[in-house]
Amino acid sequence: MTGAQILQLAGSILLLVAFLLAQSSSIATASLSYLILNWIGSGLLAGGLALAMQIGFVLEVIWSAASLIGLVRVLAPRRHSMRDHQFSLKGNTNTERKPSC
């Protein structure tokens, strides 16, 4: 077994594990573990395909990039929640006056 084949096998196993866990409802597809399994698995598979000079590595690079985008979204703080937090520190920013009775 060549190094490229080992990478392809390891990557495929990780992708299959992620898929099976998601199908059995053990993990959510937006969870950190699912995204990490997908990112590493597709990266290994892409590396193995690139070493074997197979064009399928392009699809795996796209898969890996999509997983990485998902990881960044899960790990990065949300901008709107920070903005909401800043407004709550300043107090009520509502300048609309309510009629007095």
CSV table of C-alpha atoms in Angstrom, one decimal:
chain,number,residue,atom,x,y,z
A,1,MET,CA,0.0,0.0,0.0
A,2,THR,CA,1.4,3.4,-1.0
A,3,GLY,CA,1.4,6.5,1.0
A,4,ALA,CA,-1.2,8.1,-1.2
A,5,GLN,CA,-3.5,5.1,-0.7
A,6,ILE,CA,-3.0,5.3,3.1
A,7,LEU,CA,-4.0,8.9,3.0
A,8,GLN,CA,-7.0,8.2,0.9
A,9,LEU,CA,-8.1,5.3,3.1
A,10,ALA,CA,-7.7,7.4,6.3
A,11,GLY,CA,-9.6,10.3,4.8
A,12,SER,CA,-12.4,8.1,3.6
A,13,ILE,CA,-12.7,6.4,7.0
A,14,LEU,CA,-13.0,9.8,8.7
A,15,LEU,CA,-15.7,11.0,6.2
A,16,LEU,CA,-17.6,7.8,6.6
A,17,VAL,CA,-17.5,8.0,10.5
A,18,ALA,CA,-18.8,11.6,10.3
A,19,PHE,CA,-21.6,10.5,8.0
A,20,LEU,CA,-22.6,7.5,10.0
A,21,LEU,CA,-22.6,9.6,13.3
A,22,ALA,CA,-24.8,12.2,11.6
A,23,GLN,CA,-27.2,9.6,10.2
A,24,SER,CA,-27.6,8.0,13.6
A,25,SER,CA,-28.3,11.4,15.1
A,26,SER,CA,-25.2,11.0,17.4
A,27,ILE,CA,-23.8,14.4,16.2
A,28,ALA,CA,-25.4,17.3,14.4
A,29,THR,CA,-24.1,18.3,11.0
A,30,ALA,CA,-23.3,21.8,12.3
A,31,SER,CA,-21.4,20.5,15.3
A,32,LEU,CA,-17.7,21.1,15.9
A,33,SER,CA,-16.9,17.3,15.8
A,34,TYR,CA,-18.7,16.7,12.5
A,35,LEU,CA,-17.0,19.7,10.9
A,36,ILE,CA,-13.6,18.7,12.1
A,37,LEU,CA,-14.0,15.1,10.9
A,38,ASN,CA,-15.1,16.4,7.5
A,39,TRP,CA,-12.3,18.9,7.3
A,40,ILE,CA,-9.5,16.5,8.2
A,41,GLY,CA,-11.0,13.6,6.3
A,42,SER,CA,-11.5,15.6,3.1
A,43,GLY,CA,-8.0,17.1,3.5
A,44,LEU,CA,-6.4,13.7,3.8
A,45,LEU,CA,-8.3,12.4,0.9
A,46,ALA,CA,-7.4,15.4,-1.2
A,47,GLY,CA,-3.7,14.9,-0.3
A,48,GLY,CA,-3.8,11.3,-1.2
A,49,LEU,CA,-5.5,12.0,-4.5
A,50,ALA,CA,-3.1,14.8,-5.3
A,51,LEU,CA,-0.1,12.5,-4.6
A,52,ALA,CA,-1.6,9.9,-6.9
A,53,MET,CA,-2.2,12.6,-9.5
A,54,GLN,CA,-5.9,12.0,-9.7
A,55,ILE,CA,-8.2,14.9,-10.7
A,56,GLY,CA,-10.7,14.0,-8.0
A,57,PHE,CA,-8.6,15.9,-5.5
A,58,VAL,CA,-10.2,19.1,-6.8
A,59,LEU,CA,-13.6,18.0,-5.4
A,60,GLU,CA,-12.0,17.1,-2.1
A,61,VAL,CA,-10.3,20.5,-1.9
A,62,ILE,CA,-13.7,22.1,-2.3
A,63,TRP,CA,-15.2,19.8,0.3
A,64,SER,CA,-12.4,20.6,2.7
A,65,ALA,CA,-12.9,24.4,2.1
A,66,ALA,CA,-16.6,24.1,2.7
A,67,SER,CA,-15.9,22.3,6.0
A,68,LEU,CA,-13.4,24.9,7.0
A,69,ILE,CA,-15.9,27.7,6.3
A,70,GLY,CA,-18.3,25.9,8.6
A,71,LEU,CA,-15.7,25.6,11.3
A,72,VAL,CA,-14.9,29.3,11.1
A,73,ARG,CA,-18.6,30.1,11.4
A,74,VAL,CA,-18.9,27.9,14.5
A,75,LEU,CA,-15.7,29.1,16.2
A,76,ALA,CA,-15.8,32.8,15.3
A,77,PRO,CA,-17.8,35.1,17.5
A,78,ARG,CA,-20.9,36.5,15.8
A,79,ARG,CA,-20.7,40.2,14.9
A,80,HIS,CA,-24.3,41.0,15.5
A,81,SER,CA,-24.2,39.5,19.0
A,82,MET,CA,-21.2,41.7,19.8
A,83,ARG,CA,-23.1,44.7,18.5
A,84,ASP,CA,-26.1,43.9,20.6
A,85,HIS,CA,-23.9,43.5,23.6
A,86,GLN,CA,-22.3,46.9,23.1
A,87,PHE,CA,-25.7,48.5,22.8
A,88,SER,CA,-26.9,46.9,26.0
A,89,LEU,CA,-23.9,48.3,27.8
A,90,LYS,CA,-24.8,51.8,26.7
A,91,GLY,CA,-28.3,51.5,27.8
A,92,ASN,CA,-31.5,52.1,25.9
A,93,THR,CA,-30.7,53.6,22.5
A,94,ASN,CA,-34.3,54.1,21.6
A,95,THR,CA,-34.8,57.8,21.0
A,96,GLU,CA,-38.5,57.5,20.2
A,97,ARG,CA,-40.6,59.3,22.8
A,98,LYS,CA,-43.7,57.7,24.2
A,99,PRO,CA,-46.7,59.9,24.8
A,100,SER,CA,-47.3,60.7,28.4
A,101,CYS,CA,-50.8,60.1,29.8
